[in-house]
Amino acid sequence: GQQVMQIPQYQHVQEGEDFTTYCNSSTTLSNIQWYKQRPGGHPVFLIQLVKSGEVKKQKRLTFQFGEAKKNSSLHITATQTTDVGTYFCAGYSSGSRLTFGEGTQLTVNP
Amino acid sequence: KAGVTQTPRYLIKTRGQQVTLSCSPISGHRSVSWYQQTPGQGLQFLFEYFSETQRNKGNFPGRFSGRQFSNSRSEMNVSTLELGDSALYLCASSWRRGQNLASTDTQYFGPGTRLTVL
């Protein structure tokens, strides 16, 4: 079945440093979604990427979808303490279902 | 528009008991999915319901079951609880556009039910 792998599992950064999490799928994806879960909270939708090579930005967050539509990344520039949480990617393949990666837990030291 | 609600928020049970969790999706959403979340295990898919029919099922034992009602509200049941069932159970609803499996919609998660099995 479809597998979505995400690395790293944990990332500790100093406030102001950049952060990147990577997502890789065993199959070609129709689209990929990113979610953020704050400590003690529930996952909240951030963005969806659909096109090959697509790049989208949300303020300090940059999302990319690979040319082969099998990988994606989320990059945060100049992290802030408000960025703390676990970031999940979720990939969808036609005929399958949405599959979540294991998440990257980000901690930011002030 | 009210968000996804889940009841109860917290639950403590003992091994061997059974439990029923409830989820009310966002008004108008017809698809409800259930996930189990444990530390270090990410979001493990349990099942998805659309228009009262189970559309997808994850790799969980038959002790885990669910159903969806005509108003799209959903319940999941876990029978013969085991210690390893302790987890946060999340429900997510989405506006599934018909039954087109070529695309998927944003998942709106509820706050979850924290189940502790003693």
JSON list of C-alpha atoms in Angstrom, two decimals:
[
{"chain": "A", "resi": 1, "resn": "GLY", "atom": "CA", "xyz": [0.00, 0.00, 0.00]},
{"chain": "A", "resi": 2, "resn": "GLN", "atom": "CA", "xyz": [0.85, 3.64, -0.18]},
{"chain": "A", "resi": 3, "resn": "GLN", "atom": "CA", "xyz": [3.42, 4.83, 2.32]},
{"chain": "A", "resi": 4, "resn": "VAL", "atom": "CA", "xyz": [4.35, 8.37, 3.23]},
{"chain": "A", "resi": 5, "resn": "MET", "atom": "CA", "xyz": [7.60, 8.90, 5.07]},
{"chain": "A", "resi": 6, "resn": "GLN", "atom": "CA", "xyz": [8.58, 12.09, 6.79]},
{"chain": "A", "resi": 7, "resn": "ILE", "atom": "CA", "xyz": [11.93, 13.23, 8.13]},
{"chain": "A", "resi": 8, "resn": "PRO", "atom": "CA", "xyz": [13.26, 14.27, 10.50]},
{"chain": "A", "resi": 9, "resn": "GLN", "atom": "CA", "xyz": [11.09, 12.95, 13.31]},
{"chain": "A", "resi": 10, "resn": "TYR", "atom": "CA", "xyz": [12.33, 15.67, 15.67]},
{"chain": "A", "resi": 11, "resn": "GLN", "atom": "CA", "xyz": [14.00, 19.02, 15.12]},
{"chain": "A", "resi": 12, "resn": "HIS", "atom": "CA", "xyz": [15.24, 21.45, 17.74]},
{"chain": "A", "resi": 13, "resn": "VAL", "atom": "CA", "xyz": [16.22, 24.93, 16.59]},
{"chain": "A", "resi": 14, "resn": "GLN", "atom": "CA", "xyz": [17.12, 28.25, 18.09]},
{"chain": "A", "resi": 15, "resn": "GLU", "atom": "CA", "xyz": [14.66, 31.01, 17.45]},
{"chain": "A", "resi": 16, "resn": "GLY", "atom": "CA", "xyz": [15.60, 32.71, 14.21]},
{"chain": "A", "resi": 17, "resn": "GLU", "atom": "CA", "xyz": [17.05, 29.61, 12.59]},
{"chain": "A", "resi": 18, "resn": "ASP", "atom": "CA", "xyz": [15.46, 28.00, 9.56]},
{"chain": "A", "resi": 19, "resn": "PHE", "atom": "CA", "xyz": [13.65, 24.66, 9.59]},
{"chain": "A", "resi": 20, "resn": "THR", "atom": "CA", "xyz": [12.80, 22.14, 6.90]},
{"chain": "A", "resi": 21, "resn": "THR", "atom": "CA", "xyz": [10.81, 18.92, 6.97]},
{"chain": "A", "resi": 22, "resn": "TYR", "atom": "CA", "xyz": [10.70, 16.47, 4.08]},
{"chain": "A", "resi": 23, "resn": "CYS", "atom": "CA", "xyz": [8.02, 14.13, 2.93]},
{"chain": "A", "resi": 24, "resn": "ASN", "atom": "CA", "xyz": [8.47, 11.17, 0.55]},
{"chain": "A", "resi": 25, "resn": "SER", "atom": "CA", "xyz": [5.86, 8.90, -0.91]},
{"chain": "A", "resi": 26, "resn": "SER", "atom": "CA", "xyz": [6.25, 5.36, -2.21]},
{"chain": "A", "resi": 27, "resn": "THR", "atom": "CA", "xyz": [3.77, 6.18, -4.99]},
{"chain": "A", "resi": 28, "resn": "THR", "atom": "CA", "xyz": [3.02, 9.14, -7.22]},
{"chain": "A", "resi": 29, "resn": "LEU", "atom": "CA", "xyz": [0.62, 11.49, -5.50]},
{"chain": "A", "resi": 30, "resn": "SER", "atom": "CA", "xyz": [-2.37, 13.36, -6.87]},
{"chain": "A", "resi": 31, "resn": "ASN", "atom": "CA", "xyz": [-1.89, 16.03, -4.26]},
{"chain": "A", "resi": 32, "resn": "ILE", "atom": "CA", "xyz": [-0.28, 16.60, -0.91]},
{"chain": "A", "resi": 33, "resn": "GLN", "atom": "CA", "xyz": [-1.53, 18.43, 2.14]},
{"chain": "A", "resi": 34, "resn": "TRP", "atom": "CA", "xyz": [0.28, 19.86, 5.13]},
{"chain": "A", "resi": 35, "resn": "TYR", "atom": "CA", "xyz": [-1.09, 20.12, 8.64]},
{"chain": "A", "resi": 36, "resn": "LYS", "atom": "CA", "xyz": [0.18, 21.62, 11.88]},
{"chain": "A", "resi": 37, "resn": "GLN", "atom": "CA", "xyz": [-0.62, 20.29, 15.33]},
{"chain": "A", "resi": 38, "resn": "ARG", "atom": "CA", "xyz": [0.20, 22.51, 18.28]},
{"chain": "A", "resi": 39, "resn": "PRO", "atom": "CA", "xyz": [1.07, 20.80, 21.59]},
{"chain": "A", "resi": 40, "resn": "GLY", "atom": "CA", "xyz": [-2.15, 19.58, 23.16]},
{"chain": "A", "resi": 41, "resn": "GLY", "atom": "CA", "xyz": [-4.12, 20.48, 20.06]},
{"chain": "A", "resi": 42, "resn": "HIS", "atom": "CA", "xyz": [-5.39, 18.80, 16.95]},
{"chain": "A", "resi": 43, "resn": "PRO", "atom": "CA", "xyz": [-4.07, 18.91, 13.38]},
{"chain": "A", "resi": 44, "resn": "VAL", "atom": "CA", "xyz": [-5.02, 22.02, 11.46]},
{"chain": "A", "resi": 45, "resn": "PHE", "atom": "CA", "xyz": [-4.86, 22.25, 7.68]},
{"chain": "A", "resi": 46, "resn": "LEU", "atom": "CA", "xyz": [-2.16, 24.53, 6.30]},
{"chain": "A", "resi": 47, "resn": "ILE", "atom": "CA", "xyz": [-2.10, 24.07, 2.55]},
{"chain": "A", "resi": 48, "resn": "GLN", "atom": "CA", "xyz": [-2.62, 21.73, -0.39]},
{"chain": "A", "resi": 49, "resn": "LEU", "atom": "CA", "xyz": [-0.30, 21.32, -3.38]},
{"chain": "A", "resi": 50, "resn": "VAL", "atom": "CA", "xyz": [-1.56, 19.77, -6.59]},
{"chain": "A", "resi": 51, "resn": "LYS", "atom": "CA", "xyz": [0.74, 20.59, -9.51]},
{"chain": "A", "resi": 52, "resn": "SER", "atom": "CA", "xyz": [4.11, 19.09, -10.28]},
{"chain": "A", "resi": 53, "resn": "GLY", "atom": "CA", "xyz": [6.87, 21.44, -9.10]},
{"chain": "A", "resi": 54, "resn": "GLU", "atom": "CA", "xyz": [4.39, 23.71, -7.36]},
{"chain": "A", "resi": 55, "resn": "VAL", "atom": "CA", "xyz": [5.69, 26.19, -4.80]},
{"chain": "A", "resi": 56, "resn": "LYS", "atom": "CA", "xyz": [3.44, 28.05, -2.41]},
{"chain": "A", "resi": 57, "resn": "LYS", "atom": "CA", "xyz": [4.25, 30.52, 0.30]},
{"chain": "A", "resi": 58, "resn": "GLN", "atom": "CA", "xyz": [2.47, 31.55, 3.46]},
{"chain": "A", "resi": 59, "resn": "LYS", "atom": "CA", "xyz": [4.44, 34.34, 5.12]},
{"chain": "A", "resi": 60, "resn": "ARG", "atom": "CA", "xyz": [7.59, 32.58, 6.43]},
{"chain": "A", "resi": 61, "resn": "LEU", "atom": "CA", "xyz": [6.45, 29.12, 5.29]},
{"chain": "A", "resi": 62, "resn": "THR", "atom": "CA", "xyz": [7.38, 27.76, 1.86]},
{"chain": "A", "resi": 63, "resn": "PHE", "atom": "CA", "xyz": [5.84, 24.56, 0.54]},
{"chain": "A", "resi": 64, "resn": "GLN", "atom": "CA", "xyz": [7.15, 22.63, -2.44]},
{"chain": "A", "resi": 65, "resn": "PHE", "atom": "CA", "xyz": [5.82, 19.68, -4.41]},
{"chain": "A", "resi": 66, "resn": "GLY", "atom": "CA", "xyz": [8.39, 17.67, -6.31]},
{"chain": "A", "resi": 67, "resn": "GLU", "atom": "CA", "xyz": [8.50, 17.41, -10.09]},
{"chain": "A", "resi": 68, "resn": "ALA", "atom": "CA", "xyz": [7.73, 13.69, -9.90]},
{"chain": "A", "resi": 69, "resn": "LYS", "atom": "CA", "xyz": [4.94, 14.34, -7.39]},
{"chain": "A", "resi": 70, "resn": "LYS", "atom": "CA", "xyz": [6.48, 11.86, -4.96]},
{"chain": "A", "resi": 71, "resn": "ASN", "atom": "CA", "xyz": [8.03, 14.26, -2.50]},
{"chain": "A", "resi": 72, "resn": "SER", "atom": "CA", "xyz": [7.35, 17.53, -0.79]},
{"chain": "A", "resi": 73, "resn": "SER", "atom": "CA", "xyz": [8.95, 19.88, 1.68]},
{"chain": "A", "resi": 74, "resn": "LEU", "atom": "CA", "xyz": [7.99, 22.56, 4.15]},
{"chain": "A", "resi": 75, "resn": "HIS", "atom": "CA", "xyz": [10.55, 25.24, 4.92]},
{"chain": "A", "resi": 76, "resn": "ILE", "atom": "CA", "xyz": [10.15, 27.81, 7.69]},
{"chain": "A", "resi": 77, "resn": "THR", "atom": "CA", "xyz": [12.40, 30.86, 7.55]},
{"chain": "A", "resi": 78, "resn": "ALA", "atom": "CA", "xyz": [13.53, 32.49, 10.80]},
{"chain": "A", "resi": 79, "resn": "THR", "atom": "CA", "xyz": [11.54, 30.32, 13.16]},
{"chain": "A", "resi": 80, "resn": "GLN", "atom": "CA", "xyz": [9.56, 31.85, 16.00]},
{"chain": "A", "resi": 81, "resn": "THR", "atom": "CA", "xyz": [8.29, 30.28, 19.21]},
{"chain": "A", "resi": 82, "resn": "THR", "atom": "CA", "xyz": [4.81, 30.29, 17.69]},
{"chain": "A", "resi": 83, "resn": "ASP", "atom": "CA", "xyz": [6.03, 27.76, 15.11]},
{"chain": "A", "resi": 84, "resn": "VAL", "atom": "CA", "xyz": [6.34, 25.06, 17.77]},
{"chain": "A", "resi": 85, "resn": "GLY", "atom": "CA", "xyz": [4.31, 21.96, 16.99]},
{"chain": "A", "resi": 86, "resn": "THR", "atom": "CA", "xyz": [4.22, 18.85, 14.87]},
{"chain": "A", "resi": 87, "resn": "TYR", "atom": "CA", "xyz": [4.01, 19.23, 11.12]},
{"chain": "A", "resi": 88, "resn": "PHE", "atom": "CA", "xyz": [2.36, 16.46, 9.14]},
{"chain": "A", "resi": 89, "resn": "CYS", "atom": "CA", "xyz": [2.29, 15.89, 5.44]},
{"chain": "A", "resi": 90, "resn": "ALA", "atom": "CA", "xyz": [-0.56, 13.85, 3.97]},
{"chain": "A", "resi": 91, "resn": "GLY", "atom": "CA", "xyz": [-0.53, 12.43, 0.49]},
{"chain": "A", "resi": 92, "resn": "TYR", "atom": "CA", "xyz": [-3.36, 11.27, -1.69]},
{"chain": "A", "resi": 93, "resn": "SER", "atom": "CA", "xyz": [-3.17, 8.82, -4.60]},
{"chain": "A", "resi": 94, "resn": "SER", "atom": "CA", "xyz": [-6.03, 8.20, -6.97]},
{"chain": "A", "resi": 95, "resn": "GLY", "atom": "CA", "xyz": [-8.05, 5.20, -5.89]},
{"chain": "A", "resi": 96, "resn": "SER", "atom": "CA", "xyz": [-6.49, 5.29, -2.46]},
{"chain": "A", "resi": 97, "resn": "ARG", "atom": "CA", "xyz": [-7.01, 7.37, 0.60]},
{"chain": "A", "resi": 98, "resn": "LEU", "atom": "CA", "xyz": [-5.26, 10.23, 2.36]},
{"chain": "A", "resi": 99, "resn": "THR", "atom": "CA", "xyz": [-2.12, 8.87, 4.06]},
{"chain": "A", "resi": 100, "resn": "PHE", "atom": "CA", "xyz": [-0.35, 10.85, 6.75]},
{"chain": "A", "resi": 101, "resn": "GLY", "atom": "CA", "xyz": [3.35, 10.93, 7.37]},
{"chain": "A", "resi": 102, "resn": "GLU", "atom": "CA", "xyz": [4.61, 10.36, 10.90]},
{"chain": "A", "resi": 103, "resn": "GLY", "atom": "CA", "xyz": [5.17, 14.06, 11.45]},
{"chain": "A", "resi": 104, "resn": "THR", "atom": "CA", "xyz": [8.10, 16.24, 12.41]},
{"chain": "A", "resi": 105, "resn": "GLN", "atom": "CA", "xyz": [8.03, 17.64, 15.92]},
{"chain": "A", "resi": 106, "resn": "LEU", "atom": "CA", "xyz": [9.57, 21.11, 15.98]},
{"chain": "A", "resi": 107, "resn": "THR", "atom": "CA", "xyz": [10.76, 22.77, 19.16]},
{"chain": "A", "resi": 108, "resn": "VAL", "atom": "CA", "xyz": [12.06, 26.33, 19.14]},
{"chain": "A", "resi": 109, "resn": "ASN", "atom": "CA", "xyz": [14.35, 27.59, 21.87]},
{"chain": "A", "resi": 110, "resn": "PRO", "atom": "CA", "xyz": [13.89, 31.30, 22.56]},
{"chain": "B", "resi": 1, "resn": "LYS", "atom": "CA", "xyz": [-19.92, 27.51, 11.28]},
{"chain": "B", "resi": 2, "resn": "ALA", "atom": "CA", "xyz": [-19.29, 25.23, 14.26]},
{"chain": "B", "resi": 3, "resn": "GLY", "atom": "CA", "xyz": [-16.29, 22.95, 14.06]},
{"chain": "B", "resi": 4, "resn": "VAL", "atom": "CA", "xyz": [-16.03, 19.23, 14.50]},
{"chain": "B", "resi": 5, "resn": "THR", "atom": "CA", "xyz": [-17.05, 18.14, 17.97]},
{"chain": "B", "resi": 6, "resn": "GLN", "atom": "CA", "xyz": [-16.09, 14.96, 19.76]},
{"chain": "B", "resi": 7, "resn": "THR", "atom": "CA", "xyz": [-17.46, 13.49, 22.95]},
{"chain": "B", "resi": 8, "resn": "PRO", "atom": "CA", "xyz": [-16.33, 12.67, 25.45]},
{"chain": "B", "resi": 9, "resn": "ARG", "atom": "CA", "xyz": [-13.07, 14.58, 25.57]},
{"chain": "B", "resi": 10, "resn": "TYR", "atom": "CA", "xyz": [-11.51, 12.31, 28.16]},
{"chain": "B", "resi": 11, "resn": "LEU", "atom": "CA", "xyz": [-12.23, 8.73, 29.09]},
{"chain": "B", "resi": 12, "resn": "ILE", "atom": "CA", "xyz": [-10.71, 6.24, 31.49]},
{"chain": "B", "resi": 13, "resn": "LYS", "atom": "CA", "xyz": [-11.53, 2.57, 31.09]},
{"chain": "B", "resi": 14, "resn": "THR", "atom": "CA", "xyz": [-10.14, -0.72, 32.28]},
{"chain": "B", "resi": 15, "resn": "ARG", "atom": "CA", "xyz": [-8.93, -3.64, 30.23]},
{"chain": "B", "resi": 16, "resn": "GLY", "atom": "CA", "xyz": [-11.70, -5.76, 28.78]},
{"chain": "B", "resi": 17, "resn": "GLN", "atom": "CA", "xyz": [-14.27, -3.01, 28.76]},
{"chain": "B", "resi": 18, "resn": "GLN", "atom": "CA", "xyz": [-15.71, -1.47, 25.65]},
{"chain": "B", "resi": 19, "resn": "VAL", "atom": "CA", "xyz": [-16.02, 2.17, 24.67]},
{"chain": "B", "resi": 20, "resn": "THR", "atom": "CA", "xyz": [-18.02, 4.27, 22.23]},
{"chain": "B", "resi": 21, "resn": "LEU", "atom": "CA", "xyz": [-16.76, 7.60, 20.96]},
{"chain": "B", "resi": 22, "resn": "SER", "atom": "CA", "xyz": [-18.87, 10.13, 19.13]},
{"chain": "B", "resi": 23, "resn": "CYS", "atom": "CA", "xyz": [-18.09, 12.65, 16.42]},
{"chain": "B", "resi": 24, "resn": "SER", "atom": "CA", "xyz": [-20.28, 15.38, 14.97]},
{"chain": "B", "resi": 25, "resn": "PRO", "atom": "CA", "xyz": [-18.88, 16.75, 11.70]},
{"chain": "B", "resi": 26, "resn": "ILE", "atom": "CA", "xyz": [-19.08, 20.27, 10.41]},
{"chain": "B", "resi": 27, "resn": "SER", "atom": "CA", "xyz": [-22.54, 20.99, 9.08]},
{"chain": "B", "resi": 28, "resn": "GLY", "atom": "CA", "xyz": [-22.73, 19.92, 5.44]},
{"chain": "B", "resi": 29, "resn": "HIS", "atom": "CA", "xyz": [-19.73, 17.62, 5.60]},
{"chain": "B", "resi": 30, "resn": "ARG", "atom": "CA", "xyz": [-20.58, 14.08, 4.59]},
{"chain": "B", "resi": 31, "resn": "SER", "atom": "CA", "xyz": [-17.27, 12.31, 5.06]},
{"chain": "B", "resi": 32, "resn": "VAL", "atom": "CA", "xyz": [-15.93, 11.36, 8.48]},
{"chain": "B", "resi": 33, "resn": "SER", "atom": "CA", "xyz": [-12.59, 9.72, 9.13]},
{"chain": "B", "resi": 34, "resn": "TRP", "atom": "CA", "xyz": [-11.16, 8.37, 12.36]},
{"chain": "B", "resi": 35, "resn": "TYR", "atom": "CA", "xyz": [-7.52, 8.30, 13.40]},
{"chain": "B", "resi": 36, "resn": "GLN", "atom": "CA", "xyz": [-5.60, 6.95, 16.34]},
{"chain": "B", "resi": 37, "resn": "GLN", "atom": "CA", "xyz": [-2.69, 9.03, 17.54]},
{"chain": "B", "resi": 38, "resn": "THR", "atom": "CA", "xyz": [-0.07, 7.73, 19.94]},
{"chain": "B", "resi": 39, "resn": "PRO", "atom": "CA", "xyz": [3.31, 9.30, 20.79]},
{"chain": "B", "resi": 40, "resn": "GLY", "atom": "CA", "xyz": [5.80, 8.49, 18.06]},
{"chain": "B", "resi": 41, "resn": "GLN", "atom": "CA", "xyz": [3.22, 6.75, 15.86]},
{"chain": "B", "resi": 42, "resn": "GLY", "atom": "CA", "xyz": [1.76, 9.68, 14.03]},
{"chain": "B", "resi": 43, "resn": "LEU", "atom": "CA", "xyz": [-1.79, 9.47, 12.78]},
{"chain": "B", "resi": 44, "resn": "GLN", "atom": "CA", "xyz": [-2.93, 5.92, 12.19]},
{"chain": "B", "resi": 45, "resn": "PHE", "atom": "CA", "xyz": [-5.98, 5.69, 9.94]},
{"chain": "B", "resi": 46, "resn": "LEU", "atom": "CA", "xyz": [-8.87, 3.69, 11.34]},
{"chain": "B", "resi": 47, "resn": "PHE", "atom": "CA", "xyz": [-11.72, 4.10, 8.86]},
{"chain": "B", "resi": 48, "resn": "GLU", "atom": "CA", "xyz": [-13.64, 6.54, 6.72]},
{"chain": "B", "resi": 49, "resn": "TYR", "atom": "CA", "xyz": [-17.38, 6.84, 6.29]},
{"chain": "B", "resi": 50, "resn": "PHE", "atom": "CA", "xyz": [-19.31, 8.60, 3.59]},
{"chain": "B", "resi": 51, "resn": "SER", "atom": "CA", "xyz": [-23.09, 8.64, 3.38]},
{"chain": "B", "resi": 52, "resn": "GLU", "atom": "CA", "xyz": [-23.39, 5.97, 6.07]},
{"chain": "B", "resi": 53, "resn": "THR", "atom": "CA", "xyz": [-21.06, 3.59, 4.20]},
{"chain": "B", "resi": 54, "resn": "GLN", "atom": "CA", "xyz": [-17.55, 2.62, 5.19]},
{"chain": "B", "resi": 55, "resn": "ARG", "atom": "CA", "xyz": [-15.33, 3.66, 2.28]},
{"chain": "B", "resi": 56, "resn": "ASN", "atom": "CA", "xyz": [-11.90, 2.80, 3.60]},
{"chain": "B", "resi": 57, "resn": "LYS", "atom": "CA", "xyz": [-10.51, 0.81, 6.50]},
{"chain": "B", "resi": 58, "resn": "GLY", "atom": "CA", "xyz": [-7.09, 0.84, 8.08]},
{"chain": "B", "resi": 59, "resn": "ASN", "atom": "CA", "xyz": [-5.10, -2.05, 9.50]},
{"chain": "B", "resi": 60, "resn": "PHE", "atom": "CA", "xyz": [-6.74, -2.36, 12.87]},
{"chain": "B", "resi": 61, "resn": "PRO", "atom": "CA", "xyz": [-8.24, -5.48, 14.46]},
{"chain": "B", "resi": 62, "resn": "GLY", "atom": "CA", "xyz": [-11.94, -6.18, 14.33]},
{"chain": "B", "resi": 63, "resn": "ARG", "atom": "CA", "xyz": [-12.30, -4.87, 17.88]},
{"chain": "B", "resi": 64, "resn": "PHE", "atom": "CA", "xyz": [-12.39, -1.44, 16.26]},
{"chain": "B", "resi": 65, "resn": "SER", "atom": "CA", "xyz": [-15.62, -0.66, 14.48]},
{"chain": "B", "resi": 66, "resn": "GLY", "atom": "CA", "xyz": [-17.59, 2.36, 13.46]},
{"chain": "B", "resi": 67, "resn": "ARG", "atom": "CA", "xyz": [-20.72, 3.60, 11.87]},
{"chain": "B", "resi": 68, "resn": "GLN", "atom": "CA", "xyz": [-22.23, 6.74, 10.44]},
{"chain": "B", "resi": 69, "resn": "PHE", "atom": "CA", "xyz": [-25.77, 7.96, 10.81]},
{"chain": "B", "resi": 70, "resn": "SER", "atom": "CA", "xyz": [-28.00, 9.69, 8.29]},
{"chain": "B", "resi": 71, "resn": "ASN", "atom": "CA", "xyz": [-27.12, 13.09, 9.76]},
{"chain": "B", "resi": 72, "resn": "SER", "atom": "CA", "xyz": [-23.41, 12.30, 9.13]},
{"chain": "B", "resi": 73, "resn": "ARG", "atom": "CA", "xyz": [-22.63, 11.95, 12.82]},
{"chain": "B", "resi": 74, "resn": "SER", "atom": "CA", "xyz": [-20.30, 9.05, 13.45]},
{"chain": "B", "resi": 75, "resn": "GLU", "atom": "CA", "xyz": [-19.41, 6.74, 16.27]},
{"chain": "B", "resi": 76, "resn": "MET", "atom": "CA", "xyz": [-16.54, 4.40, 16.76]},
{"chain": "B", "resi": 77, "resn": "ASN", "atom": "CA", "xyz": [-16.51, 1.47, 19.14]},
{"chain": "B", "resi": 78, "resn": "VAL", "atom": "CA", "xyz": [-13.63, -0.41, 20.65]},
{"chain": "B", "resi": 79, "resn": "SER", "atom": "CA", "xyz": [-14.46, -3.68, 22.34]},
{"chain": "B", "resi": 80, "resn": "THR", "atom": "CA", "xyz": [-12.35, -5.70, 24.76]},
{"chain": "B", "resi": 81, "resn": "LEU", "atom": "CA", "xyz": [-10.01, -2.81, 25.47]},
{"chain": "B", "resi": 82, "resn": "GLU", "atom": "CA", "xyz": [-6.29, -3.44, 25.74]},
{"chain": "B", "resi": 83, "resn": "LEU", "atom": "CA", "xyz": [-3.62, -1.28, 27.39]},
{"chain": "B", "resi": 84, "resn": "GLY", "atom": "CA", "xyz": [-2.23, -0.49, 23.95]},
{"chain": "B", "resi": 85, "resn": "ASP", "atom": "CA", "xyz": [-5.50, 1.16, 22.95]},
{"chain": "B", "resi": 86, "resn": "SER", "atom": "CA", "xyz": [-4.65, 4.16, 25.12]},
{"chain": "B", "resi": 87, "resn": "ALA", "atom": "CA", "xyz": [-4.39, 7.01, 22.66]},
{"chain": "B", "resi": 88, "resn": "LEU", "atom": "CA", "xyz": [-5.90, 10.20, 21.33]},
{"chain": "B", "resi": 89, "resn": "TYR", "atom": "CA", "xyz": [-8.70, 9.34, 18.93]},
{"chain": "B", "resi": 90, "resn": "LEU", "atom": "CA", "xyz": [-9.26, 12.02, 16.34]},
{"chain": "B", "resi": 91, "resn": "CYS", "atom": "CA", "xyz": [-12.20, 12.45, 14.08]},
{"chain": "B", "resi": 92, "resn": "ALA", "atom": "CA", "xyz": [-11.98, 14.51, 10.90]},
{"chain": "B", "resi": 93, "resn": "SER", "atom": "CA", "xyz": [-14.70, 15.60, 8.56]},
{"chain": "B", "resi": 94, "resn": "SER", "atom": "CA", "xyz": [-14.51, 16.80, 5.00]},
{"chain": "B", "resi": 95, "resn": "TRP", "atom": "CA", "xyz": [-16.78, 17.97, 2.21]},
{"chain": "B", "resi": 96, "resn": "ARG", "atom": "CA", "xyz": [-16.50, 15.03, -0.12]},
{"chain": "B", "resi": 97, "resn": "ARG", "atom": "CA", "xyz": [-17.60, 16.19, -3.55]},
{"chain": "B", "resi": 98, "resn": "GLY", "atom": "CA", "xyz": [-19.78, 13.34, -4.62]},
{"chain": "B", "resi": 99, "resn": "GLN", "atom": "CA", "xyz": [-17.90, 10.06, -4.74]},
{"chain": "B", "resi": 100, "resn": "ASN", "atom": "CA", "xyz": [-15.08, 11.21, -6.97]},
{"chain": "B", "resi": 101, "resn": "LEU", "atom": "CA", "xyz": [-12.00, 9.45, -5.69]},
{"chain": "B", "resi": 102, "resn": "ALA", "atom": "CA", "xyz": [-9.69, 11.46, -7.96]},
{"chain": "B", "resi": 103, "resn": "SER", "atom": "CA", "xyz": [-9.40, 14.22, -5.41]},
{"chain": "B", "resi": 104, "resn": "THR", "atom": "CA", "xyz": [-9.67, 14.78, -1.74]},
{"chain": "B", "resi": 105, "resn": "ASP", "atom": "CA", "xyz": [-10.68, 17.66, 0.42]},
{"chain": "B", "resi": 106, "resn": "THR", "atom": "CA", "xyz": [-9.27, 19.31, 3.48]},
{"chain": "B", "resi": 107, "resn": "GLN", "atom": "CA", "xyz": [-9.68, 17.33, 6.66]},
{"chain": "B", "resi": 108, "resn": "TYR", "atom": "CA", "xyz": [-11.10, 19.31, 9.57]},
{"chain": "B", "resi": 109, "resn": "PHE", "atom": "CA", "xyz": [-10.13, 17.66, 12.81]},
{"chain": "B", "resi": 110, "resn": "GLY", "atom": "CA", "xyz": [-12.00, 17.65, 16.06]},
{"chain": "B", "resi": 111, "resn": "PRO", "atom": "CA", "xyz": [-10.27, 18.12, 19.42]},
{"chain": "B", "resi": 112, "resn": "GLY", "atom": "CA", "xyz": [-10.10, 14.37, 19.97]},
{"chain": "B", "resi": 113, "resn": "THR", "atom": "CA", "xyz": [-11.01, 11.97, 22.73]},
{"chain": "B", "resi": 114, "resn": "ARG", "atom": "CA", "xyz": [-8.18, 11.04, 25.07]},
{"chain": "B", "resi": 115, "resn": "LEU", "atom": "CA", "xyz": [-8.70, 7.39, 26.02]},
{"chain": "B", "resi": 116, "resn": "THR", "atom": "CA", "xyz": [-6.74, 5.87, 28.86]},
{"chain": "B", "resi": 117, "resn": "VAL", "atom": "CA", "xyz": [-6.96, 2.13, 29.46]},
{"chain": "B", "resi": 118, "resn": "LEU", "atom": "CA", "xyz": [-5.86, 0.93, 32.88]}
]
